[in-house]
Amino acid sequence: MQNNNSNDYIQKVEIDLKEIIKLLNNSKILIITITLVITILGSFFTNQKAPKYRSNALLEIGQFFDIQLNKEILIEPTNDLFQELKIQFIHKKITPGINYDNLSLNPVAGRLIKISILSPSSETSGKLLNELVEFIENRHSNLLRNKIQRSNHKIDQIDNQIKFQKTKDDEIKIQFNNQITDLDKKIELLNNNVKKELENLKLLQSDLELDTKTSDLVTTLHQIINSYETEIIENNNLKVNIAKLLASLDHSYNIFNLSQEKRALELELEFLQNQNPTKTQLVGKIETKEILIKQQNNIILSFIFGLSLSLVIVYIINFLKAFKRESSPTI
């Protein structure tokens, strides 16, 4: 039973294949016609599209020696450069009618990058890429100059800060010196007072017959002299502290730090002015090619679509004919 079923299935498949081949053979003119028409229409509409051109340029990014990192670095990192190009060309839309989204910037090897742009005109594509290359070359030639200018500006700022700090310190010095002068006058006055009271004490003590009243006066004089001497000591200590503050202003920590920072900038500036960095430049020539791959793909897709559509139409026609035969009344 199983062998009979297998044979029946094989025979049925062979009959179906024969019917399909027969159907395709009988409909070959229709299939060829529909496929040919669709392919021709697809080719026609593809050719109506404006051609596209891709321009490629290989650019070598310049380098300079970074004194802080102690190594050669690119004048501008690739990512920063691409962001700047997007700002200058893509966002600002410098050339109308150009889709700047088709701009690509890819690292090749080391400091080499590949710049590509797609446009509907070979002239426009090449011109735009020339503008990009020229923009990058000019930008990079100015980067070191700008770096030197920024260093000079920072040095000027530090000079102003040092000048301001010195002016501020001078004002404080004047205040401290005035305080020391006032203290000297006060100490001198206290010393004179002590001297006078000592003389008065000497006169009182020279009298051998001291009464109780005179004895109390001597005690009072001793107390006054001690208070004067204590005040003199306090003023001298205050004077010493102020003198220390004055000495610290001559060795200002802020001015020292600013001077060190200025010296570092001066060394970096001197190094930048003396070195000869490599320049950003175009390697070889700009190449512009017409993009044909999409046109060929469209023609192939049109052929496949036309062939598929013709087979579907043939199947529908055959199905309708079979349905009509089955629906017709038999006599």
CSV table of C-alpha atoms in Angstrom, one decimal:
chain,number,residue,atom,x,y,z
A,1,MET,CA,0.0,0.0,0.0
A,2,GLN,CA,2.8,2.4,0.9
A,3,ASN,CA,4.6,1.8,-2.4
A,4,ASN,CA,1.4,2.4,-4.3
A,5,ASN,CA,0.9,5.7,-2.5
A,6,SER,CA,4.5,6.8,-3.2
A,7,ASN,CA,4.1,6.0,-6.9
A,8,ASP,CA,0.8,7.9,-7.1
A,9,TYR,CA,2.5,10.9,-5.4
A,10,ILE,CA,5.4,10.8,-7.8
A,11,GLN,CA,3.1,10.5,-10.8
A,12,LYS,CA,1.0,13.4,-9.5
A,13,VAL,CA,4.1,15.6,-9.1
A,14,GLU,CA,5.3,14.7,-12.6
A,15,ILE,CA,1.9,15.6,-14.0
A,16,ASP,CA,1.9,18.9,-12.1
A,17,LEU,CA,5.4,19.8,-13.3
A,18,LYS,CA,4.4,18.9,-16.9
A,19,GLU,CA,1.3,21.1,-16.6
A,20,ILE,CA,3.4,24.0,-15.2
A,21,ILE,CA,6.0,23.7,-17.9
A,22,LYS,CA,3.3,23.4,-20.5
A,23,LEU,CA,1.6,26.5,-19.1
A,24,LEU,CA,4.8,28.5,-19.1
A,25,ASN,CA,5.6,27.4,-22.6
A,26,ASN,CA,2.2,28.3,-23.9
A,27,SER,CA,2.5,31.7,-22.1
A,28,LYS,CA,6.1,32.5,-23.0
A,29,ILE,CA,5.2,35.3,-25.3
A,30,LEU,CA,3.1,37.0,-22.6
A,31,ILE,CA,5.8,36.4,-20.0
A,32,ILE,CA,8.6,37.8,-22.2
A,33,THR,CA,6.4,40.8,-23.3
A,34,ILE,CA,5.5,41.8,-19.7
A,35,THR,CA,9.0,41.3,-18.4
A,36,LEU,CA,10.5,43.2,-21.3
A,37,VAL,CA,8.0,46.1,-20.9
A,38,ILE,CA,8.6,46.4,-17.1
A,39,THR,CA,12.4,46.2,-17.6
A,40,ILE,CA,12.3,48.9,-20.4
A,41,LEU,CA,10.1,51.1,-18.2
A,42,GLY,CA,12.4,50.6,-15.2
A,43,SER,CA,15.4,51.4,-17.3
A,44,PHE,CA,13.7,54.5,-18.8
A,45,PHE,CA,12.8,55.9,-15.3
A,46,THR,CA,16.3,55.1,-14.0
A,47,ASN,CA,17.9,56.9,-16.8
A,48,GLN,CA,15.7,59.9,-16.2
A,49,LYS,CA,17.2,60.3,-12.7
A,50,ALA,CA,20.1,62.8,-12.5
A,51,PRO,CA,23.5,61.0,-12.3
A,52,LYS,CA,25.4,61.3,-9.1
A,53,TYR,CA,29.1,61.8,-8.7
A,54,ARG,CA,31.4,61.0,-5.8
A,55,SER,CA,34.6,63.0,-5.2
A,56,ASN,CA,37.3,61.6,-2.9
A,57,ALA,CA,40.3,63.3,-1.5
A,58,LEU,CA,43.1,61.9,0.8
A,59,LEU,CA,44.3,64.5,3.3
A,60,GLU,CA,47.3,64.3,5.6
A,61,ILE,CA,46.7,66.0,8.9
A,62,GLY,CA,49.7,68.1,10.1
A,63,GLN,CA,51.4,67.4,13.5
A,64,PHE,CA,53.3,69.4,16.1
A,65,PHE,CA,55.2,68.5,19.3
A,66,ASP,CA,53.1,69.0,22.5
A,67,ILE,CA,55.5,70.1,25.3
A,68,GLN,CA,53.1,69.1,28.0
A,69,LEU,CA,52.4,65.6,26.6
A,70,ASN,CA,56.0,65.3,25.4
A,71,LYS,CA,55.0,63.7,22.0
A,72,GLU,CA,53.9,64.5,18.5
A,73,ILE,CA,50.1,65.0,18.2
A,74,LEU,CA,47.7,66.0,15.4
A,75,ILE,CA,47.0,69.6,14.9
A,76,GLU,CA,43.4,68.7,15.2
A,77,PRO,CA,41.7,65.4,16.2
A,78,THR,CA,39.6,63.8,13.4
A,79,ASN,CA,36.4,64.0,15.4
A,80,ASP,CA,36.9,67.7,16.2
A,81,LEU,CA,37.6,68.4,12.6
A,82,PHE,CA,34.4,66.6,11.4
A,83,GLN,CA,32.3,68.5,13.9
A,84,GLU,CA,33.7,71.7,12.7
A,85,LEU,CA,33.1,70.8,9.0
A,86,LYS,CA,29.5,69.9,10.0
A,87,ILE,CA,29.1,73.4,11.5
A,88,GLN,CA,30.7,75.2,8.7
A,89,PHE,CA,29.3,73.3,5.7
A,90,ILE,CA,26.4,71.1,6.7
A,91,HIS,CA,24.5,73.3,9.1
A,92,LYS,CA,25.2,76.6,7.3
A,93,LYS,CA,24.4,75.1,3.9
A,94,ILE,CA,27.1,77.1,2.1
A,95,THR,CA,26.3,75.8,-1.4
A,96,PRO,CA,22.5,75.7,-2.1
A,97,GLY,CA,21.2,72.4,-3.6
A,98,ILE,CA,23.9,70.3,-2.1
A,99,ASN,CA,23.0,67.5,0.4
A,100,TYR,CA,25.8,67.9,2.9
A,101,ASP,CA,24.6,64.8,4.7
A,102,ASN,CA,26.5,62.9,2.0
A,103,LEU,CA,29.8,64.3,3.4
A,104,SER,CA,31.9,61.6,5.0
A,105,LEU,CA,35.2,61.8,6.8
A,106,ASN,CA,37.0,58.6,7.6
A,107,PRO,CA,40.5,57.9,9.1
A,108,VAL,CA,42.6,55.7,6.8
A,109,ALA,CA,45.9,55.1,8.6
A,110,GLY,CA,48.0,57.2,11.0
A,111,ARG,CA,47.3,60.8,10.2
A,112,LEU,CA,45.6,60.2,6.8
A,113,ILE,CA,41.9,60.8,6.4
A,114,LYS,CA,39.6,60.3,3.4
A,115,ILE,CA,37.0,62.9,2.6
A,116,SER,CA,34.1,62.0,0.3
A,117,ILE,CA,31.1,64.0,-1.0
A,118,LEU,CA,28.2,62.9,-3.2
A,119,SER,CA,26.5,65.4,-5.5
A,120,PRO,CA,24.5,65.4,-8.8
A,121,SER,CA,27.3,67.2,-10.7
A,122,SER,CA,31.0,66.3,-11.2
A,123,GLU,CA,31.9,69.9,-11.3
A,124,THR,CA,30.0,70.8,-8.1
A,125,SER,CA,31.3,67.7,-6.3
A,126,GLY,CA,35.0,68.5,-7.2
A,127,LYS,CA,34.5,72.2,-6.4
A,128,LEU,CA,32.9,71.5,-3.0
A,129,LEU,CA,35.7,69.1,-2.1
A,130,ASN,CA,38.3,71.7,-3.1
A,131,GLU,CA,36.5,74.1,-0.8
A,132,LEU,CA,36.6,71.6,2.1
A,133,VAL,CA,40.3,70.9,1.6
A,134,GLU,CA,41.2,74.6,1.4
A,135,PHE,CA,39.1,75.3,4.5
A,136,ILE,CA,40.9,72.5,6.4
A,137,GLU,CA,44.4,73.7,5.2
A,138,ASN,CA,43.7,77.3,6.2
A,139,ARG,CA,42.1,76.3,9.5
A,140,HIS,CA,45.1,74.2,10.5
A,141,SER,CA,47.6,76.8,9.4
A,142,ASN,CA,45.9,79.2,11.8
A,143,LEU,CA,45.6,76.8,14.8
A,144,LEU,CA,49.2,77.1,16.0
A,145,ARG,CA,49.1,80.8,15.4
A,146,ASN,CA,45.9,81.0,17.5
A,147,LYS,CA,47.6,78.8,20.1
A,148,ILE,CA,50.5,81.3,20.3
A,149,GLN,CA,48.1,84.2,20.5
A,150,ARG,CA,46.2,82.5,23.4
A,151,SER,CA,49.5,81.9,25.2
A,152,ASN,CA,50.4,85.5,24.8
A,153,HIS,CA,46.9,86.5,26.1
A,154,LYS,CA,47.3,84.2,29.1
A,155,ILE,CA,50.7,85.8,29.9
A,156,ASP,CA,49.2,89.3,29.7
A,157,GLN,CA,46.4,88.2,32.0
A,158,ILE,CA,48.9,86.8,34.5
A,159,ASP,CA,50.9,90.0,34.3
A,160,ASN,CA,47.8,92.0,35.2
A,161,GLN,CA,47.0,89.6,38.1
A,162,ILE,CA,50.6,90.0,39.4
A,163,LYS,CA,50.3,93.8,39.0
A,164,PHE,CA,47.0,93.8,40.8
A,165,GLN,CA,48.4,91.6,43.6
A,166,LYS,CA,51.5,93.8,44.0
A,167,THR,CA,49.3,96.9,44.2
A,168,LYS,CA,47.1,95.2,46.8
A,169,ASP,CA,50.2,94.1,48.7
A,170,ASP,CA,51.7,97.7,48.5
A,171,GLU,CA,48.5,99.1,50.0
A,172,ILE,CA,48.7,96.5,52.8
A,173,LYS,CA,52.3,97.4,53.3
A,174,ILE,CA,51.5,101.1,53.7
A,175,GLN,CA,48.8,100.2,56.3
A,176,PHE,CA,51.3,98.0,58.2
A,177,ASN,CA,54.1,100.6,58.1
A,178,ASN,CA,51.6,103.2,59.4
A,179,GLN,CA,50.7,100.9,62.2
A,180,ILE,CA,54.4,100.3,63.0
A,181,THR,CA,55.0,104.1,63.0
A,182,ASP,CA,52.1,104.6,65.3
A,183,LEU,CA,53.4,101.8,67.6
A,184,ASP,CA,56.8,103.4,67.7
A,185,LYS,CA,55.4,106.7,68.7
A,186,LYS,CA,53.3,105.0,71.3
A,187,ILE,CA,56.2,103.0,72.7
A,188,GLU,CA,58.4,106.2,72.7
A,189,LEU,CA,55.7,108.0,74.7
A,190,LEU,CA,55.4,105.1,77.1
A,191,ASN,CA,59.2,105.0,77.6
A,192,ASN,CA,59.1,108.7,78.3
A,193,ASN,CA,56.4,108.2,80.8
A,194,VAL,CA,58.3,105.4,82.4
A,195,LYS,CA,61.4,107.6,82.6
A,196,LYS,CA,59.5,110.4,84.3
A,197,GLU,CA,57.8,108.1,86.8
A,198,LEU,CA,61.2,106.5,87.6
A,199,GLU,CA,62.6,110.0,88.3
A,200,ASN,CA,59.6,110.7,90.5
A,201,LEU,CA,60.1,107.4,92.3
A,202,LYS,CA,63.8,108.2,92.8
A,203,LEU,CA,62.9,111.5,94.4
A,204,LEU,CA,60.4,109.9,96.7
A,205,GLN,CA,62.7,107.1,97.7
A,206,SER,CA,65.5,109.7,98.5
A,207,ASP,CA,63.5,111.0,101.4
A,208,LEU,CA,64.5,108.8,104.3
A,209,GLU,CA,61.6,109.8,106.5
A,210,LEU,CA,58.7,108.5,104.5
A,211,ASP,CA,55.3,108.8,106.1
A,212,THR,CA,52.4,106.5,105.3
A,213,LYS,CA,51.0,108.7,102.7
A,214,THR,CA,54.4,108.9,100.8
A,215,SER,CA,54.8,105.2,101.1
A,216,ASP,CA,51.4,104.6,99.4
A,217,LEU,CA,52.5,107.0,96.6
A,218,VAL,CA,55.6,104.9,96.0
A,219,THR,CA,53.5,101.8,95.6
A,220,THR,CA,51.2,103.5,93.2
A,221,LEU,CA,54.2,104.7,91.1
A,222,HIS,CA,55.5,101.1,91.0
A,223,GLN,CA,52.2,99.9,89.7
A,224,ILE,CA,52.0,102.7,87.0
A,225,ILE,CA,55.6,101.9,85.9
A,226,ASN,CA,54.7,98.2,85.6
A,227,SER,CA,51.6,98.9,83.6
A,228,TYR,CA,53.7,101.2,81.2
A,229,GLU,CA,56.3,98.5,80.8
A,230,THR,CA,53.7,95.8,80.2
A,231,GLU,CA,52.1,98.0,77.5
A,232,ILE,CA,55.5,98.6,76.0
A,233,ILE,CA,56.1,94.8,75.8
A,234,GLU,CA,52.6,94.2,74.2
A,235,ASN,CA,53.2,97.0,71.6
A,236,ASN,CA,56.7,95.6,70.8
A,237,ASN,CA,55.2,92.1,70.3
A,238,LEU,CA,52.5,93.6,68.0
A,239,LYS,CA,55.2,95.4,66.1
A,240,VAL,CA,57.1,92.1,65.6
A,241,ASN,CA,54.0,90.4,64.3
A,242,ILE,CA,53.3,93.2,61.9
A,243,ALA,CA,56.9,93.1,60.7
A,244,LYS,CA,56.5,89.3,60.0
A,245,LEU,CA,53.4,90.0,58.0
A,246,LEU,CA,55.4,92.6,56.0
A,247,ALA,CA,58.1,90.1,55.4
A,248,SER,CA,55.6,87.5,54.1
A,249,LEU,CA,54.2,90.1,51.7
A,250,ASP,CA,57.7,90.3,50.1
A,251,HIS,CA,57.4,86.5,49.5
A,252,SER,CA,53.8,86.5,48.4
A,253,TYR,CA,52.5,82.9,47.8
A,254,ASN,CA,50.0,84.1,45.2
A,255,ILE,CA,52.6,86.1,43.3
A,256,PHE,CA,55.0,83.2,43.4
A,257,ASN,CA,52.4,80.8,41.9
A,258,LEU,CA,51.5,83.3,39.2
A,259,SER,CA,55.2,83.8,38.3
A,260,GLN,CA,55.7,80.1,38.0
A,261,GLU,CA,52.6,79.8,35.8
A,262,LYS,CA,53.9,82.7,33.7
A,263,ARG,CA,57.3,81.1,33.3
A,264,ALA,CA,55.8,77.8,32.1
A,265,LEU,CA,53.7,79.6,29.5
A,266,GLU,CA,56.8,81.6,28.4
A,267,LEU,CA,58.7,78.3,27.9
A,268,GLU,CA,55.8,76.8,26.0
A,269,LEU,CA,55.4,79.9,23.8
A,270,GLU,CA,59.2,80.0,23.1
A,271,PHE,CA,58.9,76.3,22.0
A,272,LEU,CA,55.9,76.9,19.8
A,273,GLN,CA,57.6,79.8,18.1
A,274,ASN,CA,60.8,77.9,17.4
A,275,GLN,CA,59.4,74.6,16.1
A,276,ASN,CA,58.4,73.8,12.5
A,277,PRO,CA,55.3,71.7,12.5
A,278,THR,CA,54.2,69.6,9.5
A,279,LYS,CA,51.4,71.1,7.5
A,280,THR,CA,48.0,69.7,6.6
A,281,GLN,CA,48.0,69.0,2.9
A,282,LEU,CA,46.3,67.1,0.1
A,283,VAL,CA,47.9,63.8,-0.9
A,284,GLY,CA,47.6,63.2,-4.6
A,285,LYS,CA,44.7,64.6,-6.6
A,286,ILE,CA,40.9,64.8,-6.0
A,287,GLU,CA,39.2,61.9,-7.8
A,288,THR,CA,35.6,62.2,-9.1
A,289,LYS,CA,33.6,59.2,-10.4
A,290,GLU,CA,30.1,58.8,-11.6
A,291,ILE,CA,28.0,56.4,-9.4
A,292,LEU,CA,26.5,53.7,-11.7
A,293,ILE,CA,25.9,50.9,-9.3
A,294,LYS,CA,22.4,52.0,-8.3
A,295,GLN,CA,21.3,52.4,-12.0
A,296,GLN,CA,22.4,48.8,-12.7
A,297,ASN,CA,20.6,47.6,-9.6
A,298,ASN,CA,17.4,49.4,-10.6
A,299,ILE,CA,17.5,47.7,-14.0
A,300,ILE,CA,18.0,44.2,-12.4
A,301,LEU,CA,15.2,44.9,-10.0
A,302,SER,CA,12.9,46.0,-12.8
A,303,PHE,CA,13.7,42.7,-14.7
A,304,ILE,CA,13.0,40.6,-11.6
A,305,PHE,CA,9.8,42.5,-10.9
A,306,GLY,CA,8.6,42.2,-14.5
A,307,LEU,CA,9.3,38.4,-14.6
A,308,SER,CA,7.5,37.9,-11.2
A,309,LEU,CA,4.5,40.0,-12.4
A,310,SER,CA,4.3,38.1,-15.7
A,311,LEU,CA,4.2,34.8,-13.8
A,312,VAL,CA,1.5,36.0,-11.5
A,313,ILE,CA,-0.6,37.2,-14.4
A,314,VAL,CA,-0.2,33.9,-16.2
A,315,TYR,CA,-1.2,32.1,-13.1
A,316,ILE,CA,-4.3,34.3,-12.6
A,317,ILE,CA,-5.3,33.9,-16.2
A,318,ASN,CA,-5.0,30.1,-16.0
A,319,PHE,CA,-6.9,30.0,-12.7
A,320,LEU,CA,-9.7,32.1,-14.2
A,321,LYS,CA,-9.9,29.8,-17.2
A,322,ALA,CA,-10.0,26.7,-15.0
A,323,PHE,CA,-12.7,28.3,-12.8
A,324,LYS,CA,-14.7,29.2,-15.9
A,325,ARG,CA,-14.5,25.6,-17.3
A,326,GLU,CA,-15.6,24.1,-14.0
A,327,SER,CA,-18.5,26.6,-13.7
A,328,SER,CA,-19.8,25.9,-17.2
A,329,PRO,CA,-22.8,23.5,-17.3
A,330,THR,CA,-22.1,20.2,-19.0
A,331,ILE,CA,-24.5,19.1,-21.8
